[in-house]
mmCIF file of C-alpha atoms in Angstrom:
data_model
loop_
_atom_site.group_PDB
_atom_site.id
_atom_site.type_symbol
_atom_site.label_atom_id
_atom_site.label_comp_id
_atom_site.label_asym_id
_atom_site.label_seq_id
_atom_site.Cartn_x
_atom_site.Cartn_y
_atom_site.Cartn_z
ATOM 1 C CA VAL A 1 0.000 0.000 0.000
ATOM 2 C CA SER A 2 1.393 3.345 -0.980
ATOM 3 C CA SER A 3 0.302 6.365 0.989
ATOM 4 C CA SER A 4 0.476 10.080 0.366
ATOM 5 C CA SER A 5 -0.472 13.137 2.362
ATOM 6 C CA CYS A 6 -2.167 16.315 1.363
ATOM 7 C CA ALA A 7 -2.507 19.542 3.304
ATOM 8 C CA ASN A 8 -4.958 22.423 3.468
ATOM 9 C CA ASN A 9 -5.210 25.299 5.871
ATOM 10 C CA ASP A 10 -8.161 25.851 8.172
ATOM 11 C CA THR A 11 -9.527 29.352 8.927
ATOM 12 C CA ASN A 12 -6.774 29.852 11.498
ATOM 13 C CA GLY A 13 -4.018 28.970 9.065
ATOM 14 C CA ASN A 14 -3.245 25.612 10.712
ATOM 15 C CA GLY A 15 -2.317 22.703 8.478
ATOM 16 C CA ILE A 16 -4.938 19.943 8.141
ATOM 17 C CA TYR A 17 -3.469 16.683 6.887
ATOM 18 C CA CYS A 18 -5.185 13.611 5.495
ATOM 19 C CA ARG A 19 -3.905 10.257 4.222
ATOM 20 C CA PHE A 20 -4.965 8.229 1.211
ATOM 21 C CA PHE A 21 -3.836 4.751 0.194
ATOM 22 C CA LEU A 22 -3.248 3.377 -3.265
ATOM 23 C CA GLY A 23 -4.339 -0.132 -4.189
ATOM 24 C CA VAL A 24 -2.104 -3.157 -3.702
ATOM 25 C CA GLY A 25 -2.130 -6.588 -5.337
ATOM 26 C CA ASP A 26 -4.252 -9.245 -3.681
ATOM 27 C CA GLY A 27 -1.300 -11.639 -3.720
ATOM 28 C CA ALA A 28 0.827 -9.243 -1.689
ATOM 29 C CA CYS A 29 -2.028 -8.730 0.768
ATOM 30 C CA ALA A 30 -2.493 -12.491 1.079
ATOM 31 C CA ASN A 31 1.192 -13.037 1.850
ATOM 32 C CA ILE A 32 1.297 -10.307 4.471
ATOM 33 C CA GLY A 33 -2.000 -11.437 5.964
ATOM 34 C CA SER A 34 -0.761 -15.022 6.260
ATOM 35 C CA LYS A 35 2.524 -13.838 7.847
ATOM 36 C CA CYS A 36 4.663 -14.876 4.873
ATOM 37 C CA THR A 37 6.844 -11.780 4.713
ATOM 38 C CA THR A 38 10.346 -13.294 4.655
ATOM 39 C CA PRO A 39 12.159 -15.705 2.291
ATOM 40 C CA SER A 40 11.871 -18.417 4.961
ATOM 41 C CA ARG A 41 8.097 -18.743 4.440
ATOM 42 C CA ILE A 42 6.427 -19.635 1.159
ATOM 43 C CA ALA A 43 2.699 -18.934 1.030
ATOM 44 C CA VAL A 44 0.673 -21.590 -0.805
ATOM 45 C CA THR A 45 -3.005 -20.829 -1.281
ATOM 46 C CA VAL A 46 -5.470 -23.243 -2.855
ATOM 47 C CA GLY A 47 -9.027 -22.060 -3.247
ATOM 48 C CA THR A 48 -10.812 -22.234 -6.592
ATOM 49 C CA SER A 49 -7.442 -21.376 -8.146
ATOM 50 C CA ALA A 50 -3.981 -21.911 -6.636
ATOM 51 C CA ALA A 51 -0.892 -19.808 -6.060
ATOM 52 C CA ALA A 52 2.516 -19.913 -4.397
ATOM 53 C CA ARG A 53 4.354 -16.699 -3.488
ATOM 54 C CA VAL A 54 7.327 -15.480 -1.490
ATOM 55 C CA CYS A 55 8.180 -12.008 -0.197
ATOM 56 C CA LEU A 56 11.805 -11.026 -0.817
ATOM 57 C CA PRO A 57 13.830 -8.077 0.485
ATOM 58 C CA LEU A 58 14.849 -5.744 -2.337
ATOM 59 C CA PRO A 59 15.388 -2.128 -1.292
ATOM 60 C CA ILE A 60 15.154 0.514 -3.999
ATOM 61 C CA THR A 61 18.571 2.036 -4.652
ATOM 62 C CA SER A 62 19.949 4.538 -7.109
ATOM 63 C CA LYS A 63 22.475 2.048 -8.433
ATOM 64 C CA ALA A 64 21.912 1.025 -12.044
ATOM 65 C CA PRO A 65 20.993 -2.684 -12.292
ATOM 66 C CA ASN A 66 22.531 -3.640 -15.607
ATOM 67 C CA ALA A 67 25.173 -2.952 -18.179
ATOM 68 C CA SER A 68 22.871 -1.124 -20.589
ATOM 69 C CA ALA A 69 22.097 1.474 -17.920
ATOM 70 C CA THR A 70 25.707 1.915 -16.855
ATOM 71 C CA PRO A 71 28.436 2.513 -19.491
ATOM 72 C CA ASN A 72 31.242 1.538 -17.111
ATOM 73 C CA TYR A 73 29.421 -1.543 -15.804
ATOM 74 C CA LYS A 74 31.731 -4.508 -15.247
ATOM 75 C CA GLU A 75 30.900 -8.204 -15.023
ATOM 76 C CA GLU A 76 32.228 -8.417 -11.470
ATOM 77 C CA ASP A 77 29.722 -5.738 -10.403
ATOM 78 C CA LYS A 78 26.893 -8.254 -10.718
ATOM 79 C CA SER A 79 27.541 -9.626 -7.232
ATOM 80 C CA ASN A 80 26.884 -6.171 -5.822
ATOM 81 C CA ASP A 81 23.738 -5.420 -7.818
ATOM 82 C CA ASN A 82 20.657 -5.010 -5.683
ATOM 83 C CA THR A 83 18.497 -6.946 -8.126
ATOM 84 C CA ILE A 84 16.440 -10.109 -8.342
ATOM 85 C CA ILE A 85 15.842 -11.803 -11.679
ATOM 86 C CA PRO A 86 12.671 -13.921 -11.392
ATOM 87 C CA PRO A 87 12.908 -17.279 -13.168
ATOM 88 C CA PRO A 88 10.769 -17.499 -16.335
ATOM 89 C CA GLY A 89 7.202 -18.456 -15.495
ATOM 90 C CA LEU A 90 6.858 -16.316 -12.358
ATOM 91 C CA PHE A 91 5.490 -12.832 -11.757
ATOM 92 C CA CYS A 92 7.244 -10.162 -9.699
ATOM 93 C CA TYR A 93 6.042 -6.809 -8.439
ATOM 94 C CA ARG A 94 6.889 -4.366 -5.682
ATOM 95 C CA ILE A 95 5.091 -4.258 -2.330
ATOM 96 C CA ASP A 96 6.917 -1.267 -0.865
ATOM 97 C CA LYS A 97 10.298 0.407 -1.196
ATOM 98 C CA SER A 98 12.021 -2.487 0.554
ATOM 99 C CA HIS A 99 10.236 -5.643 -0.640
ATOM 100 C CA VAL A 100 9.002 -7.407 -3.757
ATOM 101 C CA LEU A 101 6.610 -10.315 -4.225
ATOM 102 C CA VAL A 102 7.572 -13.216 -6.488
ATOM 103 C CA GLY A 103 5.100 -15.955 -7.297
ATOM 104 C CA GLY A 104 3.122 -18.047 -9.726
ATOM 105 C CA ALA A 105 -0.518 -19.043 -10.103
ATOM 106 C CA LEU A 106 -2.717 -21.808 -11.501
ATOM 107 C CA THR A 107 -6.208 -21.139 -12.797
ATOM 108 C CA ASP A 108 -7.398 -24.542 -11.618
ATOM 109 C CA GLY A 109 -6.831 -25.468 -7.976
ATOM 110 C CA GLY A 110 -9.802 -26.542 -5.918
ATOM 111 C CA SER A 111 -11.953 -26.214 -9.037
ATOM 112 C CA ILE A 112 -10.474 -29.455 -10.347
ATOM 113 C CA VAL A 113 -11.926 -31.311 -7.358
ATOM 114 C CA GLU A 114 -15.386 -29.920 -8.078
ATOM 115 C CA TRP A 115 -14.970 -30.854 -11.741
ATOM 116 C CA ALA A 116 -13.919 -34.413 -10.815
ATOM 117 C CA ARG A 117 -16.940 -34.754 -8.490
ATOM 118 C CA ASP A 118 -19.305 -33.745 -11.277
ATOM 119 C CA PHE A 119 -17.469 -35.850 -13.861
ATOM 120 C CA LEU A 120 -17.718 -38.955 -11.653
ATOM 121 C CA SER A 121 -21.250 -38.137 -10.410
ATOM 122 C CA LEU A 122 -20.052 -37.937 -6.793
ATOM 123 C CA THR A 123 -22.735 -35.374 -6.145
ATOM 124 C CA SER A 124 -23.664 -36.316 -2.589
ATOM 125 C CA ASP A 125 -21.384 -35.502 0.330
ATOM 126 C CA GLU A 126 -21.569 -39.144 1.448
ATOM 127 C CA SER A 127 -20.376 -40.559 -1.882
ATOM 128 C CA PHE A 128 -17.557 -38.028 -2.112
ATOM 129 C CA ALA A 129 -16.488 -38.725 1.488
ATOM 130 C CA ARG A 130 -16.319 -42.463 0.732
ATOM 131 C CA CYS A 131 -14.257 -41.758 -2.363
ATOM 132 C CA MET A 132 -11.839 -39.560 -0.398
ATOM 133 C CA GLU A 133 -11.435 -42.332 2.190
ATOM 134 C CA GLU A 134 -10.381 -44.646 -0.631
ATOM 135 C CA VAL A 135 -8.022 -41.997 -1.985
ATOM 136 C CA SER A 136 -6.416 -41.649 1.446
ATOM 137 C CA HIS A 137 -6.061 -45.434 1.683
ATOM 138 C CA LEU A 138 -4.401 -45.592 -1.747
ATOM 139 C CA TYR A 139 -1.942 -42.863 -0.814
ATOM 140 C CA SER A 140 -1.109 -44.478 2.543
ATOM 141 C CA LYS A 141 -0.533 -47.807 0.806
ATOM 142 C CA GLU A 142 1.884 -46.172 -1.642
ATOM 143 C CA GLN A 143 3.785 -44.588 1.242
ATOM 144 C CA GLU A 144 4.038 -47.935 3.045
ATOM 145 C CA GLU A 145 5.343 -49.648 -0.086
ATOM 146 C CA ALA A 146 7.878 -46.863 -0.633
ATOM 147 C CA GLU A 147 9.125 -47.168 2.961
ATOM 148 C CA ALA A 148 9.385 -50.945 2.508
ATOM 149 C CA ASP A 149 11.510 -50.394 -0.607
ATOM 150 C CA ILE A 150 13.816 -48.149 1.436
ATOM 151 C CA ARG A 151 14.120 -50.721 4.235
ATOM 152 C CA ASN A 152 14.914 -53.435 1.691
ATOM 153 C CA GLY A 153 17.630 -51.316 0.135
ATOM 154 C CA LYS A 154 15.930 -50.873 -3.226
ATOM 155 C CA THR A 155 17.288 -47.954 -5.197
ATOM 156 C CA GLN A 156 14.271 -47.991 -7.514
ATOM 157 C CA SER A 157 10.771 -47.845 -6.094
ATOM 158 C CA SER A 158 8.148 -50.250 -7.365
ATOM 159 C CA ILE A 159 5.603 -47.408 -7.290
ATOM 160 C CA LEU A 160 4.738 -45.949 -10.671
ATOM 161 C CA PRO A 161 2.266 -43.156 -11.389
ATOM 162 C CA MET A 162 -0.931 -45.030 -12.255
ATOM 163 C CA ILE A 163 -2.543 -42.010 -13.863
ATOM 164 C CA THR A 164 -0.949 -38.728 -14.910
ATOM 165 C CA VAL A 165 -3.168 -35.637 -14.955
ATOM 166 C CA VAL A 166 -2.356 -32.284 -16.521
ATOM 167 C CA PRO A 167 -4.796 -29.985 -14.672
ATOM 168 C CA PHE A 168 -5.141 -27.248 -17.285
ATOM 169 C CA LEU A 169 -8.931 -27.317 -17.502
ATOM 170 C CA SER A 170 -9.016 -23.535 -17.917
ATOM 171 C CA GLY A 171 -5.653 -23.162 -19.654
ATOM 172 C CA GLU A 172 -2.140 -22.748 -18.282
ATOM 173 C CA ARG A 173 -0.704 -19.837 -16.365
ATOM 174 C CA SER A 174 2.491 -20.568 -14.431
ATOM 175 C CA THR A 175 4.879 -21.912 -15.340
ATOM 176 C CA GLY A 176 4.610 -22.249 -19.120
ATOM 177 C CA TYR A 177 1.811 -19.867 -20.159
ATOM 178 C CA ARG A 178 1.223 -22.071 -23.203
ATOM 179 C CA ASP A 179 -1.505 -20.830 -25.531
ATOM 180 C CA GLY A 180 -4.345 -23.290 -26.013
ATOM 181 C CA ALA A 181 -3.291 -25.652 -23.195
ATOM 182 C CA THR A 182 -6.035 -28.024 -22.040
ATOM 183 C CA GLY A 183 -6.484 -30.638 -19.354
ATOM 184 C CA CYS A 184 -5.308 -34.138 -20.234
ATOM 185 C CA VAL A 185 -5.259 -37.581 -18.596
ATOM 186 C CA MET A 186 -2.917 -40.483 -19.330
ATOM 187 C CA GLY A 187 -2.858 -44.003 -17.946
ATOM 188 C CA LEU A 188 -6.502 -45.045 -17.692
ATOM 189 C CA THR A 189 -7.079 -48.814 -17.626
ATOM 190 C CA ARG A 190 -9.923 -51.194 -16.823
ATOM 191 C CA ASN A 191 -8.670 -51.234 -13.250
ATOM 192 C CA THR A 192 -8.989 -47.473 -12.808
ATOM 193 C CA THR A 193 -11.510 -46.531 -10.132
ATOM 194 C CA PRO A 194 -13.014 -43.157 -9.199
ATOM 195 C CA ALA A 195 -10.597 -43.062 -6.250
ATOM 196 C CA HIS A 196 -7.606 -43.506 -8.568
ATOM 197 C CA PHE A 197 -8.910 -40.699 -10.771
ATOM 198 C CA VAL A 198 -9.560 -38.248 -7.908
ATOM 199 C CA LYS A 199 -6.182 -39.039 -6.332
ATOM 200 C CA SER A 200 -4.424 -38.297 -9.621
ATOM 201 C CA CYS A 201 -6.315 -35.008 -9.986
ATOM 202 C CA LEU A 202 -5.131 -33.949 -6.519
ATOM 203 C CA GLU A 203 -1.574 -34.997 -7.350
ATOM 204 C CA GLY A 204 -1.693 -33.194 -10.704
ATOM 205 C CA VAL A 205 -2.404 -29.869 -9.020
ATOM 206 C CA ILE A 206 0.258 -30.465 -6.347
ATOM 207 C CA LEU A 207 2.864 -31.214 -9.016
ATOM 208 C CA ARG A 208 2.157 -27.899 -10.756
ATOM 209 C CA VAL A 209 2.227 -26.015 -7.449
ATOM 210 C CA ASN A 210 5.552 -27.643 -6.628
ATOM 211 C CA ALA A 211 6.928 -26.586 -10.014
ATOM 212 C CA ILE A 212 6.261 -22.995 -8.891
ATOM 213 C CA ILE A 213 7.757 -23.647 -5.446
ATOM 214 C CA CYS A 214 10.994 -24.932 -6.997
ATOM 215 C CA LEU A 215 11.314 -21.700 -8.993
ATOM 216 C CA LEU A 216 10.552 -19.618 -5.900
ATOM 217 C CA ARG A 217 13.320 -21.350 -3.971
ATOM 218 C CA GLU A 218 15.694 -20.621 -6.836
ATOM 219 C CA ALA A 219 14.700 -16.940 -6.795
ATOM 220 C CA ALA A 220 14.959 -16.697 -3.001
ATOM 221 C CA LYS A 221 18.241 -18.485 -2.418
ATOM 222 C CA THR A 222 20.354 -15.363 -2.907
ATOM 223 C CA THR A 223 18.375 -13.582 -0.186
ATOM 224 C CA MET A 224 18.607 -16.340 2.446
ATOM 225 C CA ASN A 225 21.141 -15.699 5.170
ATOM 226 C CA ASP A 226 21.849 -19.394 5.735
ATOM 227 C CA ALA A 227 21.325 -22.781 4.155
ATOM 228 C CA SER A 228 18.188 -23.651 6.136
ATOM 229 C CA LEU A 229 15.058 -24.651 4.282
ATOM 230 C CA PRO A 230 11.920 -22.543 4.040
ATOM 231 C CA CYS A 231 8.572 -23.777 5.242
ATOM 232 C CA ILE A 232 5.221 -23.621 3.470
ATOM 233 C CA VAL A 233 2.343 -21.777 5.105
ATOM 234 C CA ALA A 234 -0.855 -23.303 3.732
ATOM 235 C CA SER A 235 -4.104 -21.398 3.308
ATOM 236 C CA GLY A 236 -7.212 -21.306 1.159
ATOM 237 C CA THR A 237 -10.490 -23.122 1.647
ATOM 238 C CA ALA A 238 -9.656 -26.126 -0.547
ATOM 239 C CA LEU A 239 -6.312 -26.730 1.176
ATOM 240 C CA GLU A 240 -7.592 -26.043 4.678
ATOM 241 C CA ARG A 241 -10.428 -28.554 4.303
ATOM 242 C CA ASN A 242 -8.355 -31.330 2.742
ATOM 243 C CA ALA A 243 -5.739 -32.835 5.082
ATOM 244 C CA LEU A 244 -4.599 -35.320 2.419
ATOM 245 C CA TRP A 245 -3.867 -32.488 -0.001
ATOM 246 C CA ARG A 246 -1.672 -30.827 2.629
ATOM 247 C CA ARG A 247 0.143 -34.141 3.159
ATOM 248 C CA MET A 248 0.734 -34.457 -0.589
ATOM 249 C CA LEU A 249 2.082 -30.898 -0.716
ATOM 250 C CA CYS A 250 4.462 -31.671 2.145
ATOM 251 C CA ASP A 251 5.750 -34.920 0.652
ATOM 252 C CA CYS A 252 6.068 -33.582 -2.892
ATOM 253 C CA SER A 253 7.935 -30.408 -1.919
ATOM 254 C CA GLY A 254 10.069 -31.997 0.803
ATOM 255 C CA LEU A 255 9.252 -29.001 3.021
ATOM 256 C CA ASP A 256 7.350 -28.609 6.265
ATOM 257 C CA VAL A 257 3.765 -27.450 5.791
ATOM 258 C CA VAL A 258 2.389 -25.209 8.515
ATOM 259 C CA MET A 259 -1.164 -24.104 9.247
ATOM 260 C CA ASP A 260 -1.501 -20.844 11.171
ATOM 261 C CA GLY A 261 -4.311 -20.935 13.707
ATOM 262 C CA ASP A 262 -5.127 -17.252 14.018
ATOM 263 C CA VAL A 263 -5.298 -16.233 10.357
ATOM 264 C CA SER A 264 -8.570 -16.243 8.465
ATOM 265 C CA ASP A 265 -9.184 -14.292 5.267
ATOM 266 C CA GLY A 266 -5.508 -13.503 4.915
ATOM 267 C CA THR A 267 -6.017 -11.091 2.002
ATOM 268 C CA SER A 268 -8.247 -8.738 4.010
ATOM 269 C CA ARG A 269 -5.955 -9.062 7.016
ATOM 270 C CA GLY A 270 -2.938 -8.152 4.898
ATOM 271 C CA ALA A 271 -4.634 -5.083 3.420
ATOM 272 C CA ALA A 272 -5.618 -3.960 6.910
ATOM 273 C CA ARG A 273 -2.083 -4.388 8.237
ATOM 274 C CA LEU A 274 -0.568 -2.454 5.350
ATOM 275 C CA ALA A 275 -3.019 0.389 5.832
ATOM 276 C CA ALA A 276 -2.453 0.337 9.596
ATOM 277 C CA ALA A 277 1.317 0.432 9.081
ATOM 278 C CA ALA A 278 0.999 3.528 6.914
ATOM 279 C CA VAL A 279 -1.330 5.198 9.435
ATOM 280 C CA ILE A 280 0.983 4.423 12.350
ATOM 281 C CA GLY A 281 3.839 5.891 10.367
ATOM 282 C CA SER A 282 1.856 9.102 9.994
ATOM 283 C CA GLN A 283 1.002 9.514 13.682
ATOM 284 C CA LYS A 284 3.376 12.403 14.312
ATOM 285 C CA PRO A 285 2.596 15.805 15.832
ATOM 286 C CA ALA A 286 1.241 18.186 13.192
ATOM 287 C CA SER A 287 4.028 20.626 13.923
ATOM 288 C CA ASN A 288 6.591 17.961 13.152
ATOM 289 C CA ILE A 289 4.964 16.083 10.266
ATOM 290 C CA ASN A 290 7.237 17.656 7.683
ATOM 291 C CA ALA A 291 10.270 16.647 9.712
ATOM 292 C CA VAL A 292 9.381 12.956 9.526
ATOM 293 C CA ASN A 293 8.933 11.537 6.062
ATOM 294 C CA SER A 294 6.809 8.502 6.902
ATOM 295 C CA GLU A 295 6.723 7.469 3.255
ATOM 296 C CA ASN A 296 10.438 6.695 3.541
ATOM 297 C CA MET A 297 10.066 4.656 6.701
ATOM 298 C CA SER A 298 10.739 0.963 6.198
ATOM 299 C CA MET A 299 7.642 -1.145 6.692
ATOM 300 C CA SER A 300 9.747 -3.455 8.861
ATOM 301 C CA GLU A 301 9.884 -0.611 11.342
ATOM 302 C CA ILE A 302 6.099 -0.662 11.519
ATOM 303 C CA SER A 303 5.937 -4.394 12.256
ATOM 304 C CA TRP A 304 4.343 -6.432 9.527
ATOM 305 C CA ILE A 305 7.622 -8.219 8.830
ATOM 306 C CA ASN A 306 8.275 -11.630 10.395
ATOM 307 C CA GLU A 307 5.146 -11.988 12.507
ATOM 308 C CA LYS A 308 5.254 -15.009 14.757
ATOM 309 C CA LEU A 309 3.226 -17.966 13.507
ATOM 310 C CA THR A 310 0.523 -19.487 15.693
ATOM 311 C CA VAL A 311 0.981 -23.083 14.582
ATOM 312 C CA SER A 312 -2.123 -25.263 14.582
ATOM 313 C CA GLU A 313 -0.540 -27.973 12.433
ATOM 314 C CA CYS A 314 3.004 -28.709 11.268
ATOM 315 C CA LEU A 315 3.591 -31.553 8.833
ATOM 316 C CA ALA A 316 7.040 -32.957 8.073
ATOM 317 C CA PRO A 317 7.792 -34.885 4.853
ATOM 318 C CA SER A 318 7.195 -38.644 4.961
ATOM 319 C CA LYS A 319 9.939 -41.158 4.331
ATOM 320 C CA GLY A 320 11.139 -41.144 0.787
ATOM 321 C CA GLY A 321 11.335 -37.413 1.345
ATOM 322 C CA GLU A 322 12.570 -37.893 4.901
ATOM 323 C CA ALA A 323 13.478 -35.009 7.170
ATOM 324 C CA LYS A 324 16.358 -35.392 9.611
ATOM 325 C CA GLY A 325 16.673 -32.955 12.458
ATOM 326 C CA PRO A 326 14.332 -30.783 14.513
ATOM 327 C CA ILE A 327 11.083 -29.400 13.124
ATOM 328 C CA THR A 328 10.503 -25.765 13.998
ATOM 329 C CA ALA A 329 7.385 -23.669 13.657
ATOM 330 C CA GLU A 330 9.359 -20.773 12.209
ATOM 331 C CA GLY A 331 10.731 -22.938 9.424
ATOM 332 C CA VAL A 332 14.175 -21.300 9.439
ATOM 333 C CA ASP A 333 16.226 -23.534 11.722
ATOM 334 C CA HIS A 334 15.731 -27.013 10.357
ATOM 335 C CA ASP A 335 19.279 -28.366 10.121
ATOM 336 C CA LYS A 336 17.898 -31.232 8.089
ATOM 337 C CA LEU A 337 18.698 -33.210 4.978
ATOM 338 C CA ILE A 338 15.859 -33.663 2.500
ATOM 339 C CA THR A 339 15.926 -36.315 -0.206
ATOM 340 C CA THR A 340 13.147 -36.102 -2.757
ATOM 341 C CA SER A 341 10.607 -38.931 -2.671
ATOM 342 C CA VAL A 342 11.124 -41.451 -5.449
ATOM 343 C CA LYS A 343 7.373 -41.577 -5.984
ATOM 344 C CA TRP A 344 7.069 -37.828 -6.413
ATOM 345 C CA SER A 345 10.201 -37.664 -8.556
ATOM 346 C CA LYS A 346 8.694 -40.176 -10.954
ATOM 347 C CA ALA A 347 5.336 -38.413 -10.904
ATOM 348 C CA THR A 348 7.058 -35.113 -11.687
ATOM 349 C CA ALA A 349 9.004 -36.643 -14.575
ATOM 350 C CA SER A 350 5.844 -38.287 -15.919
ATOM 351 C CA GLN A 351 3.813 -35.056 -15.857
ATOM 352 C CA ASP A 352 6.642 -32.961 -17.318
ATOM 353 C CA SER A 353 7.138 -35.452 -20.162
ATOM 354 C CA PHE A 354 3.397 -35.551 -20.799
ATOM 355 C CA ILE A 355 3.188 -31.753 -21.004
ATOM 356 C CA HIS A 356 6.219 -31.628 -23.289
ATOM 357 C CA ALA A 357 4.656 -34.217 -25.608
ATOM 358 C CA LEU A 358 1.308 -32.408 -25.668
ATOM 359 C CA SER A 359 2.686 -28.910 -26.221
ATOM 360 C CA PRO A 360 2.855 -29.136 -30.050
ATOM 361 C CA LEU A 361 -0.832 -30.149 -30.118
ATOM 362 C CA TRP A 362 -1.890 -27.046 -28.198
ATOM 363 C CA ARG A 363 -0.632 -24.589 -30.796
#
């Protein structure tokens, strides 16, 4: 939120000041409202659509960022540039003079679950609940088989993606922005059940979200002060209501997934905190308001940065993406070694290959 002040004189010649606030992106508000204001916390929201975003420190400076803007620019100056180059497929925009938001979005998030329910005629809550129980059983069975493979010293898991889903029902946004992209399914057999289909739809969305997360981690690594891993702060109605989806997100990404207990409607909360920060910055005596340029105050000085999480749930990756070391609510002191799950690695490779093969048909 940007703020500006205007002044008029009353009948006694005293200055009367007011504040007004410019609009801010809903993604930035959602990150701030869900307390994801540092590189150590990645906000993942799944409602009808889905998005993953991270807030990065990037103060505005007068230094030119590239060679074309600076005639005497040298290659070795790059290490000193105060710049972030977002990986292709992500968006990036400024929140305030000290921070930017980097992220990616999917048009289809929770909407794919509603589509699958209608497609499979799981219209009643009872029939859908039974299907989700079967989906949970299938996923647990896969995890048990993967752990057995690890115990038996197998370097290759016996688990293969039964169905691969490309969840582009409404087209593709991040990470490819391919024109004409559509949803596709591969791997159907006579043994495919509604539970297999729904499970693969859930996994298809998680795989695309994780593709964004991987790019976010690449963008954020230069701003991290240490080698510790970030955590994911989950929000959005579809993700909050579906514990299995949160488990899939945790296992696929290899990161802790945290639910914050005191945040609801994070976007509105974030907008309110930004506006409050600007107002607090303007609470100076009228006689001294010109002496304090509140527009140049860092927002970190007005306390929306690094709010403490109120953890209601903290998931650690399952074996096959096993975490070693302590789990912390803040997500910045893990001291752990993550190895990507063989199952999710294969699922990622299968979906990526499927998308690559389909791309020429979408043109």
